Structures are given as C-alpha cells and as structure tokens.
mmCIF file of C-alpha atoms in Angstrom:
data_model
loop_
_atom_site.group_PDB
_atom_site.id
_atom_site.type_symbol
_atom_site.label_atom_id
_atom_site.label_comp_id
_atom_site.label_asym_id
_atom_site.label_seq_id
_atom_site.Cartn_x
_atom_site.Cartn_y
_atom_site.Cartn_z
ATOM 1 C CA MET A 1 -23.310 -18.129 -10.067
ATOM 2 C CA ALA A 2 -21.294 -18.454 -6.785
ATOM 3 C CA LYS A 3 -17.580 -18.307 -6.951
ATOM 4 C CA ARG A 4 -15.694 -21.548 -6.132
ATOM 5 C CA PRO A 5 -12.386 -21.485 -4.265
ATOM 6 C CA GLY A 6 -10.584 -22.248 -7.502
ATOM 7 C CA ASP A 7 -12.143 -19.251 -9.200
ATOM 8 C CA ILE A 8 -10.147 -16.710 -7.171
ATOM 9 C CA HIS A 9 -7.929 -14.430 -9.344
ATOM 10 C CA PRO A 10 -6.032 -12.076 -7.285
ATOM 11 C CA LYS A 11 -5.096 -8.693 -8.709
ATOM 12 C CA PRO A 12 -1.475 -8.225 -9.310
ATOM 13 C CA VAL A 13 0.504 -6.009 -6.879
ATOM 14 C CA ARG A 14 2.614 -3.261 -8.739
ATOM 15 C CA TRP A 15 5.232 -1.421 -6.821
ATOM 16 C CA VAL A 16 6.023 2.365 -7.330
ATOM 17 C CA GLY A 17 9.356 3.831 -6.663
ATOM 18 C CA SER A 18 11.397 2.308 -3.854
ATOM 19 C CA SER A 19 8.349 0.813 -1.927
ATOM 20 C CA LYS A 20 9.218 -2.736 -2.464
ATOM 21 C CA ALA A 21 12.879 -2.383 -1.365
ATOM 22 C CA ASP A 22 11.791 -0.144 1.616
ATOM 23 C CA LEU A 23 9.326 -2.862 2.667
ATOM 24 C CA THR A 24 12.095 -5.391 2.414
ATOM 25 C CA GLY A 25 13.945 -3.573 5.160
ATOM 26 C CA PHE A 26 11.089 -3.864 7.618
ATOM 27 C CA PRO A 27 11.204 -6.498 10.330
ATOM 28 C CA GLU A 28 9.895 -9.867 9.256
ATOM 29 C CA GLU A 29 6.716 -9.697 11.472
ATOM 30 C CA VAL A 30 5.783 -6.355 9.979
ATOM 31 C CA ARG A 31 6.400 -7.564 6.486
ATOM 32 C CA ARG A 32 4.110 -10.462 7.069
ATOM 33 C CA ARG A 33 1.408 -8.246 8.456
ATOM 34 C CA VAL A 34 1.757 -5.787 5.424
ATOM 35 C CA GLY A 35 1.766 -8.793 3.086
ATOM 36 C CA GLY A 36 -1.502 -9.999 4.589
ATOM 37 C CA ALA A 37 -3.186 -6.704 4.105
ATOM 38 C CA LEU A 38 -1.979 -6.629 0.586
ATOM 39 C CA TRP A 39 -3.288 -10.177 -0.203
ATOM 40 C CA ASP A 40 -6.618 -9.092 1.173
ATOM 41 C CA ALA A 41 -6.544 -6.123 -1.214
ATOM 42 C CA GLN A 42 -5.657 -8.394 -4.162
ATOM 43 C CA LEU A 43 -8.812 -10.382 -3.359
ATOM 44 C CA GLY A 44 -10.937 -7.184 -3.224
ATOM 45 C CA LEU A 45 -11.092 -7.136 0.589
ATOM 46 C CA ARG A 46 -9.706 -4.781 3.245
ATOM 47 C CA ALA A 47 -7.747 -5.921 6.288
ATOM 48 C CA SER A 48 -9.265 -4.613 9.555
ATOM 49 C CA TYR A 49 -5.946 -2.796 10.163
ATOM 50 C CA ALA A 50 -5.843 -0.869 6.758
ATOM 51 C CA LYS A 51 -7.459 2.415 7.068
ATOM 52 C CA PRO A 52 -8.196 5.178 4.511
ATOM 53 C CA LEU A 53 -5.243 7.715 4.430
ATOM 54 C CA LYS A 54 -6.612 11.214 5.243
ATOM 55 C CA GLY A 55 -6.233 13.767 2.553
ATOM 56 C CA PHE A 56 -6.721 11.480 -0.380
ATOM 57 C CA GLY A 57 -10.511 11.565 -0.799
ATOM 58 C CA GLY A 58 -12.029 8.518 0.567
ATOM 59 C CA ALA A 59 -11.124 4.872 0.822
ATOM 60 C CA GLY A 60 -9.028 4.570 -2.456
ATOM 61 C CA VAL A 61 -5.650 5.196 -0.820
ATOM 62 C CA LEU A 62 -5.149 3.050 2.346
ATOM 63 C CA GLU A 63 -2.524 2.915 5.008
ATOM 64 C CA ILE A 64 -1.282 -0.047 7.005
ATOM 65 C CA VAL A 65 0.175 0.926 10.377
ATOM 66 C CA ASP A 66 2.058 -1.589 12.370
ATOM 67 C CA ASP A 67 3.819 -0.984 15.662
ATOM 68 C CA PHE A 68 6.721 -3.367 16.395
ATOM 69 C CA ASP A 69 9.363 -3.150 19.083
ATOM 70 C CA GLY A 70 8.702 0.388 19.907
ATOM 71 C CA ASP A 71 8.740 1.586 16.216
ATOM 72 C CA THR A 72 6.023 2.452 13.834
ATOM 73 C CA TYR A 73 5.893 1.173 10.274
ATOM 74 C CA ARG A 74 3.542 2.324 7.494
ATOM 75 C CA ALA A 75 2.799 1.064 4.034
ATOM 76 C CA VAL A 76 0.443 2.938 1.688
ATOM 77 C CA TYR A 77 -1.360 1.367 -1.288
ATOM 78 C CA THR A 78 -4.171 2.195 -3.503
ATOM 79 C CA VAL A 79 -6.968 0.157 -5.054
ATOM 80 C CA ARG A 80 -8.331 3.142 -7.234
ATOM 81 C CA LEU A 81 -6.944 1.560 -10.294
ATOM 82 C CA ALA A 82 -9.242 -1.400 -11.027
ATOM 83 C CA GLY A 83 -7.005 -4.067 -12.276
ATOM 84 C CA ALA A 84 -4.092 -3.868 -9.764
ATOM 85 C CA VAL A 85 -3.048 -3.057 -6.205
ATOM 86 C CA TYR A 86 -0.410 -0.355 -6.273
ATOM 87 C CA VAL A 87 1.932 -0.041 -3.255
ATOM 88 C CA LEU A 88 2.936 3.638 -3.186
ATOM 89 C CA HIS A 89 5.202 3.903 -0.113
ATOM 90 C CA ALA A 90 6.540 2.031 2.762
ATOM 91 C CA PHE A 91 8.473 3.823 5.495
ATOM 92 C CA GLN A 92 9.231 3.805 9.225
ATOM 93 C CA LYS A 93 7.669 6.790 11.003
ATOM 94 C CA LYS A 94 10.423 8.809 12.680
ATOM 95 C CA SER A 95 8.449 11.770 14.062
ATOM 96 C CA LYS A 96 7.578 11.444 17.712
ATOM 97 C CA ARG A 97 5.093 14.293 17.425
ATOM 98 C CA GLY A 98 1.615 12.793 17.082
ATOM 99 C CA ILE A 99 0.235 10.194 14.701
ATOM 100 C CA ALA A 100 -0.119 12.344 11.581
ATOM 101 C CA THR A 101 1.840 11.388 8.528
ATOM 102 C CA PRO A 102 4.570 14.041 7.958
ATOM 103 C CA LYS A 103 3.981 16.389 5.019
ATOM 104 C CA ALA A 104 7.119 15.193 3.182
ATOM 105 C CA GLU A 105 5.705 11.690 3.181
ATOM 106 C CA LEU A 106 2.258 12.799 1.962
ATOM 107 C CA ASP A 107 3.888 14.803 -0.803
ATOM 108 C CA LEU A 108 5.828 11.701 -1.945
ATOM 109 C CA ILE A 109 2.604 9.496 -1.787
ATOM 110 C CA GLU A 110 1.012 12.081 -3.974
ATOM 111 C CA ARG A 111 3.699 11.994 -6.622
ATOM 112 C CA ARG A 112 3.748 8.214 -6.462
ATOM 113 C CA LEU A 113 0.020 8.120 -6.885
ATOM 114 C CA LYS A 114 0.363 10.179 -10.082
ATOM 115 C CA ARG A 115 3.086 7.808 -11.230
ATOM 116 C CA ALA A 116 0.774 4.777 -10.543
ATOM 117 C CA ARG A 117 -1.983 6.325 -12.686
ATOM 118 C CA GLU A 118 0.432 6.825 -15.511
ATOM 119 C CA ASP A 119 1.807 3.265 -15.200
ATOM 120 C CA TYR A 120 -1.766 1.883 -15.019
ATOM 121 C CA GLU A 121 -2.569 3.659 -18.317
ATOM 122 C CA GLN A 122 0.331 2.034 -20.063
ATOM 123 C CA TRP A 123 -0.018 -1.260 -18.345
ATOM 124 C CA SER A 124 -3.763 -1.667 -19.121
ATOM 125 C CA ARG A 125 -3.251 -0.869 -22.826
ATOM 126 C CA SER A 126 -0.593 -3.570 -23.203
#
C-alpha cells in the first residue's frame, strides 16, 4: 500500500553531548541548512550535501559541511540506530590545512557514537 502524506512519521532526533548547544551557535543560514539535512534523515532520506564521514565504515555516519562567510561549519549525525537520528557533533572547522577532519574531532565523534549506542539501548527498551 502506498504511503499517503499524512502517513509520514519522522524519526526523532536525539542529541549527544553539546551538539545541540554547539549548533545553536552557528549562523542562522547554516542552522537552516543543517536542519534541512536532519529533516531529510528523519524521513529516511539523505540530503545531497550530507556525505559519509570517512573512517566510520560506510554511510551510517554522515557529515554535513557548510561554508558560510569564509568559515566552514560541520555537523555529524548517524542513522545506524534504526529508530532515531543521533546528532553526534557540530563544530566550526578551524584548521586551514586541507579539508580533513582533525583527529581530535574524529576521536570525539567516536566517543559520542559509543554514547549514542548506549543511549539507544536504554531508550529502545523504555
């Protein structure tokens, strides 16, 4: 049976660590773009500007990159946990050396992914 517009049930967004507060500090235009990509993820879609984050084994951890006014902003989320979209990190990229995500940021994302898994286990049981 085909889905009707009223049948859409977006997945909830769950925020890990300071990701929501960090995103709140982004310029409004960047927040809107990140919000659009997260809405797509809630609906089971992927925004064209959300790309798999290298080093996390496939398309389960995605990165939204937005350049605004000479600065680069990034938000990282996962759709690996079936019932929700977990926002793992939001930050302004400070390094001017290349486009690679700094190791300290990757380590933080890894820790928060582990916390998201733990949260998901508890949340899905309740």
